[in-house]
GROMACS .gro file of C-alpha atoms in nm:
model
  372
    1MET     CA    1  -3.479   2.880  -2.427
    2THR     CA    2  -3.366   3.010  -2.117
    3ILE     CA    3  -3.701   2.872  -1.912
    4ASP     CA    4  -3.608   2.538  -2.057
    5ARG     CA    5  -3.279   2.525  -1.964
    6MET     CA    6  -3.323   2.666  -1.612
    7LYS     CA    7  -3.603   2.382  -1.586
    8SER     CA    8  -3.329   2.081  -1.675
    9ASN     CA    9  -3.115   2.196  -1.454
   10SER     CA   10  -3.406   2.223  -1.167
   11THR     CA   11  -3.421   1.849  -1.298
   12TYR     CA   12  -3.088   1.769  -1.253
   13SER     CA   13  -3.102   1.905  -0.894
   14ASN     CA   14  -3.387   1.748  -0.765
   15LYS     CA   15  -3.239   1.410  -0.895
   16ILE     CA   16  -2.894   1.476  -0.696
   17SER     CA   17  -3.061   1.559  -0.378
   18SER     CA   18  -3.329   1.217  -0.428
   19ASP     CA   19  -3.017   1.016  -0.493
   20TYR     CA   20  -2.784   1.181  -0.196
   21ILE     CA   21  -3.113   1.134   0.041
   22LYS     CA   22  -3.141   0.754  -0.094
   23LYS     CA   23  -2.829   0.685  -0.047
   24ASN     CA   24  -2.757   0.816   0.317
   25ILE     CA   25  -3.109   0.671   0.453
   26PRO     CA   26  -2.927   0.386   0.582
   27THR     CA   27  -2.622   0.498   0.718
   28VAL     CA   28  -2.935   0.805   0.892
   29LEU     CA   29  -3.137   0.459   1.023
   30ILE     CA   30  -2.818   0.311   1.176
   31HIS     CA   31  -2.674   0.596   1.357
   32LEU     CA   32  -3.080   0.613   1.525
   33PHE     CA   33  -3.050   0.272   1.616
   34ILE     CA   34  -2.697   0.292   1.760
   35TRP     CA   35  -2.847   0.620   1.981
   36LEU     CA   36  -3.133   0.459   2.099
   37ALA     CA   37  -2.904   0.129   2.175
   38LEU     CA   38  -2.673   0.372   2.360
   39PHE     CA   39  -2.963   0.587   2.536
   40SER     CA   40  -3.127   0.270   2.685
   41LEU     CA   41  -2.847   0.151   2.942
   42PRO     CA   42  -2.888   0.450   3.165
   43LEU     CA   43  -3.255   0.420   3.177
   44LEU     CA   44  -3.252   0.011   3.213
   45PHE     CA   45  -2.996   0.070   3.497
   46ARG     CA   46  -3.042   0.385   3.682
   47PRO     CA   47  -3.077   0.289   4.088
   48HIS     CA   48  -3.413   0.432   4.119
   49ALA     CA   49  -3.595   0.231   3.811
   50VAL     CA   50  -3.773   0.009   4.091
   51PRO     CA   51  -4.115  -0.131   4.043
   52GLU     CA   52  -4.435   0.086   4.124
   53PRO     CA   53  -4.571  -0.079   4.467
   54HIS     CA   54  -4.937  -0.077   4.325
   55THR     CA   55  -4.849  -0.246   3.968
   56GLY     CA   56  -4.549  -0.354   3.964
   57SER     CA   57  -4.441  -0.205   3.648
   58LEU     CA   58  -4.107  -0.007   3.608
   59PRO     CA   59  -4.200   0.398   3.597
   60LEU     CA   60  -4.184   0.572   3.274
   61HIS     CA   61  -4.043   0.886   3.406
   62ILE     CA   62  -3.696   0.969   3.273
   63PRO     CA   63  -3.511   1.229   3.488
   64PHE     CA   64  -3.405   1.575   3.385
   65PRO     CA   65  -3.025   1.466   3.395
   66ILE     CA   66  -3.049   1.202   3.180
   67TRP     CA   67  -3.237   1.403   2.890
   68MET     CA   68  -2.972   1.665   2.934
   69ASN     CA   69  -2.658   1.424   2.914
   70ASP     CA   70  -2.851   1.238   2.587
   71ILE     CA   71  -2.855   1.562   2.442
   72PHE     CA   72  -2.500   1.639   2.529
   73MET     CA   73  -2.363   1.293   2.418
   74VAL     CA   74  -2.547   1.375   2.098
   75ILE     CA   75  -2.379   1.679   2.052
   76ALA     CA   76  -2.021   1.570   2.164
   77PHE     CA   77  -2.033   1.266   1.938
   78TYR     CA   78  -2.119   1.524   1.626
   79THR     CA   79  -1.902   1.789   1.699
   80ASN     CA   80  -1.595   1.538   1.752
   81LEU     CA   81  -1.675   1.367   1.443
   82LEU     CA   82  -1.753   1.661   1.202
   83ILE     CA   83  -1.536   1.941   1.348
   84LEU     CA   84  -1.281   1.825   1.575
   85MET     CA   85  -1.173   1.501   1.397
   86PRO     CA   86  -1.115   1.683   1.032
   87ARG     CA   87  -0.942   1.971   1.215
   88PHE     CA   88  -0.754   1.877   1.460
   89PHE     CA   89  -0.702   1.513   1.482
   90ASN     CA   90  -0.681   1.468   1.125
   91VAL     CA   91  -0.376   1.703   1.076
   92LYS     CA   92  -0.224   1.616   1.356
   93LYS     CA   93  -0.264   1.897   1.601
   94TRP     CA   94  -0.263   1.728   1.905
   95GLY     CA   95  -0.258   1.976   2.142
   96TYR     CA   96  -0.592   2.125   2.049
   97TYR     CA   97  -0.769   1.834   2.018
   98LEU     CA   98  -0.706   1.743   2.390
   99PHE     CA   99  -0.764   2.100   2.434
  100PHE     CA  100  -1.111   2.065   2.323
  101THR     CA  101  -1.120   1.686   2.425
  102CYS     CA  102  -1.059   1.821   2.829
  103ILE     CA  103  -1.327   2.122   2.760
  104PHE     CA  104  -1.599   1.843   2.683
  105LEU     CA  105  -1.486   1.604   2.951
  106ALA     CA  106  -1.516   1.923   3.193
  107GLY     CA  107  -1.859   2.006   2.991
  108SER     CA  108  -1.978   1.693   3.126
  109PHE     CA  109  -1.933   1.729   3.499
  110PHE     CA  110  -2.085   2.058   3.447
  111ILE     CA  111  -2.366   1.959   3.261
  112HIS     CA  112  -2.460   1.660   3.516
  113SER     CA  113  -2.428   1.862   3.836
  114ILE     CA  114  -2.626   2.140   3.693
  115THR     CA  115  -2.926   1.939   3.583
  116VAL     CA  116  -2.904   1.678   3.872
  117GLU     CA  117  -2.946   2.026   4.086
  118VAL     CA  118  -3.226   2.134   3.909
  119ASP     CA  119  -3.393   1.838   3.904
  120HIS     CA  120  -3.346   1.813   4.269
  121PHE     CA  121  -3.519   2.158   4.298
  122PHE     CA  122  -3.802   2.100   4.097
  123GLY     CA  123  -3.824   1.722   4.284
  124GLN     CA  124  -3.826   1.947   4.643
  125ASN     CA  125  -4.088   2.172   4.515
  126MET     CA  126  -4.334   1.931   4.424
  127MET     CA  127  -4.294   1.740   4.743
  128ARG     CA  128  -4.414   2.061   4.911
  129GLU     CA  129  -4.674   2.102   4.734
  130MET     CA  130  -4.812   1.736   4.780
  131GLY     CA  131  -4.698   1.764   5.175
  132ASN     CA  132  -4.493   1.503   5.136
  133MET     CA  133  -4.117   1.504   5.294
  134PRO     CA  134  -3.874   1.557   4.998
  135LYS     CA  135  -3.651   1.180   4.950
  136PRO     CA  136  -3.284   1.265   4.963
  137PRO     CA  137  -3.196   1.132   4.556
  138LYS     CA  138  -3.020   0.821   4.593
  139GLY     CA  139  -2.792   0.706   4.333
  140PHE     CA  140  -2.618   1.020   4.170
  141GLU     CA  141  -2.238   0.958   4.241
  142PHE     CA  142  -2.307   0.635   4.041
  143ARG     CA  143  -2.521   0.808   3.778
  144GLN     CA  144  -2.222   1.044   3.759
  145PHE     CA  145  -1.979   0.818   3.698
  146SER     CA  146  -2.204   0.654   3.447
  147PHE     CA  147  -2.239   0.932   3.262
  148ILE     CA  148  -1.844   0.987   3.286
  149TYR     CA  149  -1.807   0.680   3.141
  150MET     CA  150  -2.083   0.691   2.875
  151PHE     CA  151  -1.923   0.999   2.763
  152ALA     CA  152  -1.575   0.831   2.706
  153MET     CA  153  -1.748   0.549   2.520
  154VAL     CA  154  -1.930   0.791   2.290
  155TRP     CA  155  -1.614   1.026   2.253
  156ALA     CA  156  -1.450   0.692   2.128
  157LEU     CA  157  -1.716   0.560   1.928
  158SER     CA  158  -1.675   0.925   1.733
  159ILE     CA  159  -1.303   0.879   1.712
  160ALA     CA  160  -1.330   0.515   1.593
  161TYR     CA  161  -1.643   0.617   1.358
  162PHE     CA  162  -1.411   0.900   1.150
  163LEU     CA  163  -1.116   0.674   1.159
  164TYR     CA  164  -1.320   0.371   0.976
  165VAL     CA  165  -1.506   0.627   0.727
  166LYS     CA  166  -1.136   0.761   0.625
  167LEU     CA  167  -0.988   0.390   0.584
  168GLN     CA  168  -1.290   0.340   0.381
  169GLU     CA  169  -1.215   0.642   0.194
  170SER     CA  170  -0.886   0.507   0.135
  171VAL     CA  171  -0.933   0.203   0.046
  172GLN     CA  172  -1.187   0.367  -0.250
  173HIS     CA  173  -0.914   0.586  -0.362
  174ALA     CA  174  -0.655   0.301  -0.385
  175ASP     CA  175  -0.916   0.079  -0.568
  176LYS     CA  176  -1.000   0.370  -0.806
  177VAL     CA  177  -0.622   0.430  -0.864
  178TYR     CA  178  -0.528   0.059  -0.917
  179ALA     CA  179  -0.820   0.044  -1.139
  180THR     CA  180  -0.696   0.348  -1.363
  181ALA     CA  181  -0.341   0.177  -1.370
  182LEU     CA  182  -0.456  -0.122  -1.465
  183GLN     CA  183  -0.690   0.057  -1.754
  184SER     CA  184  -0.390   0.215  -1.844
  185GLU     CA  185  -0.178  -0.085  -1.839
  186LEU     CA  186  -0.466  -0.255  -2.077
  187SER     CA  187  -0.474   0.034  -2.294
  188PHE     CA  188  -0.104  -0.013  -2.367
  189LEU     CA  189  -0.059  -0.347  -2.376
  190LYS     CA  190  -0.357  -0.344  -2.641
  191ALA     CA  191  -0.169  -0.050  -2.825
  192GLN     CA  192   0.157  -0.284  -2.846
  193VAL     CA  193  -0.067  -0.572  -3.047
  194ASN     CA  194  -0.182  -0.340  -3.319
  195PRO     CA  195   0.222  -0.245  -3.417
  196HIS     CA  196   0.302  -0.598  -3.390
  197PHE     CA  197   0.042  -0.702  -3.611
  198LEU     CA  198   0.068  -0.444  -3.847
  199PHE     CA  199   0.482  -0.487  -3.894
  200ASN     CA  200   0.415  -0.892  -3.933
  201THR     CA  201   0.149  -0.849  -4.197
  202LEU     CA  202   0.314  -0.555  -4.366
  203ASN     CA  203   0.626  -0.811  -4.399
  204ASN     CA  204   0.373  -1.087  -4.578
  205ILE     CA  205   0.259  -0.793  -4.859
  206TYR     CA  206   0.623  -0.719  -4.885
  207MET     CA  207   0.701  -1.088  -4.957
  208LEU     CA  208   0.412  -1.100  -5.219
  209THR     CA  209   0.517  -0.748  -5.422
  210LEU     CA  210   0.863  -0.914  -5.440
  211LYS     CA  211   0.711  -1.194  -5.588
  212LYS     CA  212   0.515  -0.965  -5.830
  213SER     CA  213   0.176  -1.158  -5.721
  214ASP     CA  214  -0.178  -1.032  -5.795
  215ASP     CA  215  -0.268  -1.094  -5.444
  216ALA     CA  216  -0.081  -0.823  -5.316
  217SER     CA  217  -0.343  -0.506  -5.367
  218LEU     CA  218  -0.610  -0.785  -5.215
  219ALA     CA  219  -0.372  -0.794  -4.931
  220VAL     CA  220  -0.326  -0.457  -4.873
  221MET     CA  221  -0.702  -0.408  -4.896
  222LYS     CA  222  -0.785  -0.696  -4.667
  223LEU     CA  223  -0.503  -0.558  -4.438
  224SER     CA  224  -0.703  -0.155  -4.449
  225ASN     CA  225  -1.038  -0.339  -4.374
  226LEU     CA  226  -0.859  -0.531  -4.079
  227MET     CA  227  -0.703  -0.190  -3.986
  228ARG     CA  228  -1.033   0.021  -3.948
  229ARG     CA  229  -1.226  -0.230  -3.741
  230ILE     CA  230  -0.856  -0.243  -3.498
  231THR     CA  231  -0.951   0.104  -3.480
  232ASN     CA  232  -1.317   0.121  -3.399
  233ASP     CA  233  -1.227  -0.105  -3.098
  234THR     CA  234  -0.982   0.108  -2.957
  235GLY     CA  235  -1.120   0.171  -2.640
  236VAL     CA  236  -1.307  -0.116  -2.600
  237ASP     CA  237  -1.266  -0.434  -2.361
  238TYR     CA  238  -1.461  -0.665  -2.464
  239VAL     CA  239  -1.649  -0.737  -2.809
  240PRO     CA  240  -1.883  -0.981  -2.939
  241PHE     CA  241  -1.708  -1.305  -3.011
  242GLU     CA  242  -1.915  -1.345  -3.341
  243GLU     CA  243  -1.706  -1.016  -3.433
  244GLU     CA  244  -1.392  -1.175  -3.314
  245GLU     CA  245  -1.443  -1.447  -3.488
  246SER     CA  246  -1.518  -1.290  -3.801
  247PHE     CA  247  -1.200  -1.072  -3.750
  248ILE     CA  248  -1.022  -1.376  -3.726
  249ARG     CA  249  -1.104  -1.557  -4.052
  250ASP     CA  250  -1.003  -1.284  -4.185
  251TYR     CA  251  -0.652  -1.242  -4.053
  252ILE     CA  252  -0.643  -1.609  -4.192
  253GLU     CA  253  -0.727  -1.543  -4.507
  254LEU     CA  254  -0.481  -1.245  -4.522
  255GLN     CA  255  -0.238  -1.489  -4.426
  256GLU     CA  256  -0.335  -1.789  -4.675
  257LEU     CA  257  -0.243  -1.501  -4.932
  258ARG     CA  258   0.114  -1.601  -4.866
  259LEU     CA  259   0.085  -1.957  -4.823
  260THR     CA  260   0.189  -2.249  -5.102
  261ASP     CA  261   0.018  -2.543  -5.138
  262LYS     CA  262   0.283  -2.732  -4.858
  263THR     CA  263   0.050  -2.538  -4.569
  264HIS     CA  264  -0.283  -2.663  -4.422
  265ILE     CA  265  -0.530  -2.507  -4.251
  266ARG     CA  266  -0.790  -2.694  -4.017
  267TYR     CA  267  -1.034  -2.412  -3.867
  268GLU     CA  268  -1.336  -2.568  -3.663
  269ILE     CA  269  -1.554  -2.422  -3.436
  270GLU     CA  270  -1.806  -2.642  -3.274
  271GLY     CA  271  -2.085  -2.501  -2.993
  272ASP     CA  272  -2.287  -2.200  -2.914
  273TYR     CA  273  -2.099  -1.868  -2.892
  274ASN     CA  274  -2.437  -1.623  -2.889
  275MET     CA  275  -2.413  -1.335  -2.683
  276LEU     CA  276  -2.078  -1.424  -2.546
  277MET     CA  277  -1.818  -1.155  -2.513
  278ILE     CA  278  -1.451  -1.166  -2.550
  279ALA     CA  279  -1.132  -0.934  -2.500
  280PRO     CA  280  -1.030  -0.801  -2.870
  281ARG     CA  281  -0.744  -0.993  -3.028
  282ILE     CA  282  -0.662  -1.126  -2.755
  283LEU     CA  283  -0.642  -1.442  -2.936
  284ILE     CA  284  -0.404  -1.305  -3.227
  285PRO     CA  285  -0.078  -1.327  -3.056
  286PHE     CA  286  -0.106  -1.731  -3.069
  287ILE     CA  287  -0.260  -1.745  -3.408
  288ASP     CA  288  -0.010  -1.505  -3.535
  289ASN     CA  289   0.282  -1.718  -3.395
  290ALA     CA  290   0.142  -2.043  -3.539
  291PHE     CA  291   0.142  -1.900  -3.894
  292LYS     CA  292   0.541  -1.733  -3.786
  293TYR     CA  293   0.673  -2.124  -3.708
  294GLY     CA  294   0.436  -2.347  -3.870
  295VAL     CA  295   0.499  -2.234  -4.241
  296SER     CA  296   0.745  -2.386  -4.438
  297ASN     CA  297   0.829  -2.355  -4.821
  298ARG     CA  298   0.993  -2.695  -4.842
  299TYR     CA  299   0.796  -2.944  -4.606
  300GLU     CA  300   0.428  -3.010  -4.550
  301SER     CA  301   0.279  -2.854  -4.281
  302GLU     CA  302  -0.045  -2.848  -4.143
  303ILE     CA  303  -0.230  -2.551  -3.915
  304LYS     CA  304  -0.496  -2.680  -3.646
  305ILE     CA  305  -0.737  -2.400  -3.544
  306ARG     CA  306  -0.997  -2.518  -3.300
  307PHE     CA  307  -1.284  -2.337  -3.100
  308GLU     CA  308  -1.547  -2.527  -2.892
  309PHE     CA  309  -1.774  -2.369  -2.640
  310ILE     CA  310  -1.947  -2.558  -2.384
  311GLU     CA  311  -2.210  -2.294  -2.194
  312LYS     CA  312  -2.012  -1.989  -2.098
  313ASN     CA  313  -1.661  -2.172  -2.120
  314MET     CA  314  -1.451  -2.123  -2.447
  315PHE     CA  315  -1.158  -2.375  -2.515
  316PHE     CA  316  -0.931  -2.305  -2.795
  317THR     CA  317  -0.680  -2.525  -2.920
  318ILE     CA  318  -0.388  -2.438  -3.180
  319GLN     CA  319  -0.127  -2.646  -3.309
  320ASN     CA  320   0.141  -2.630  -3.535
  321ALA     CA  321   0.499  -2.788  -3.693
  322ILE     CA  322   0.816  -2.603  -3.568
  323HIS     CA  323   1.015  -2.504  -3.837
  324PRO     CA  324   1.343  -2.340  -3.707
  325ASN     CA  325   1.453  -2.272  -4.079
  326GLY     CA  326   1.177  -2.165  -4.208
  327GLY     CA  327   1.012  -1.858  -4.011
  328GLU     CA  328   1.116  -1.538  -3.847
  329SER     CA  329   1.370  -1.572  -3.491
  330LEU     CA  330   1.177  -1.691  -3.188
  331GLU     CA  331   1.273  -1.404  -3.021
  332SER     CA  332   1.014  -1.163  -3.218
  333SER     CA  333   0.716  -1.367  -3.103
  334GLY     CA  334   0.806  -1.289  -2.701
  335VAL     CA  335   0.624  -0.924  -2.715
  336GLY     CA  336   0.351  -1.047  -2.888
  337LEU     CA  337   0.263  -1.387  -2.645
  338GLU     CA  338   0.373  -1.243  -2.284
  339ASN     CA  339   0.166  -0.908  -2.388
  340ALA     CA  340  -0.150  -1.163  -2.422
  341LYS     CA  341  -0.040  -1.359  -2.094
  342ARG     CA  342  -0.116  -1.034  -1.925
  343ARG     CA  343  -0.400  -0.919  -2.074
  344LEU     CA  344  -0.518  -1.259  -1.990
  345ASN     CA  345  -0.428  -1.216  -1.635
  346LEU     CA  346  -0.570  -0.843  -1.599
  347LEU     CA  347  -0.901  -0.928  -1.769
  348TYR     CA  348  -0.947  -1.276  -1.660
  349GLN     CA  349  -0.793  -1.361  -1.367
  350ASP     CA  350  -0.896  -1.682  -1.232
  351LYS     CA  351  -1.125  -1.740  -1.522
  352TYR     CA  352  -0.876  -1.867  -1.755
  353ILE     CA  353  -0.606  -2.180  -1.804
  354LEU     CA  354  -0.316  -2.187  -2.032
  355LYS     CA  355  -0.187  -2.436  -2.141
  356ILE     CA  356   0.134  -2.481  -2.401
  357THR     CA  357   0.355  -2.764  -2.474
  358LYS     CA  358   0.638  -2.746  -2.676
  359THR     CA  359   0.851  -3.051  -2.873
  360LEU     CA  360   1.103  -3.014  -3.079
  361GLU     CA  361   0.839  -3.063  -3.400
  362ILE     CA  362   0.513  -2.959  -3.257
  363TYR     CA  363   0.395  -2.633  -3.054
  364ASN     CA  364   0.043  -2.672  -2.920
  365VAL     CA  365  -0.169  -2.405  -2.712
  366LEU     CA  366  -0.499  -2.456  -2.513
  367LEU     CA  367  -0.642  -2.164  -2.389
  368LYS     CA  368  -0.953  -2.232  -2.181
  369ILE     CA  369  -1.159  -1.908  -2.095
  370GLU     CA  370  -1.457  -1.846  -1.900
  371LEU     CA  371  -1.657  -1.570  -2.136
  372SER     CA  372  -1.934  -1.345  -1.990
   0.00000   0.00000   0.00000
């Protein structure tokens, strides 16, 4: 058991290391490319980079001061990026940061001066051994200025890179916070639908019990099945449309138990909706609203519910008559409809169109959603 656990931990560690390496390879390659580009500048523009008299090609010899300054630039860049910026600049210890910046600037003078002297000394000894008179170095003043310029550029690049990384981290953190807030709001909105749906259905069952209808026990059983499915979908943002359509049918059948012969329901579905996903219970407030205001015990009523699928687009239409004296108060539907609109905005954003038209007699809803 212990050996197996050690092997499992080792495999997990190796996987993390492998993923970390793969993730950081592009960053390493970018750094190498930038350093090669920067280090090529003084080699291309150094004053003594003239063609050889016999071959006409540029000399391959790279002066010792350039090598040392290149190494110094790398050290300065990563020291500033990994140590000075996080410890001093990022916590607003400006004095300490300026102090170390001045040290590195003075170091660029010192390193360059020492390496030039060393290079000149060995160059003179080599000339003496070859029997040639040493030539005085040319262009060192220009090169010294160019190295100071390169140091300032490298230092500024390290600052810019650090600030860029911090900005990216802040953006990612803000995105995570925003996503968490949206998920919390979606969970809250979904939780609101369940009690709203439950209260309306219990009210219908209560009316059946007052009439001592035999359908009351059947309504309780159907409500139990619906609530079980709602509970199973609590942590799910999307479900197959087949499941949601089955839920809608059961909900309509539950509503029909309390209806009289004066109310007629037309339910149509057309098109292929296999493999399409939809947010659960997002259509129920519109259907529930139709059964509230489209039902009357005195007048003939018709509720039309239609689904049409064209590729991934779902066209949902629901129409009902308005009976002001036959249903619940208009205010009681506001929570459910506003809830549905907010969930549409959060889940589908620019992928839906909702049009609600209302006259004195007809209430019509047209909803188009691009499903996934």
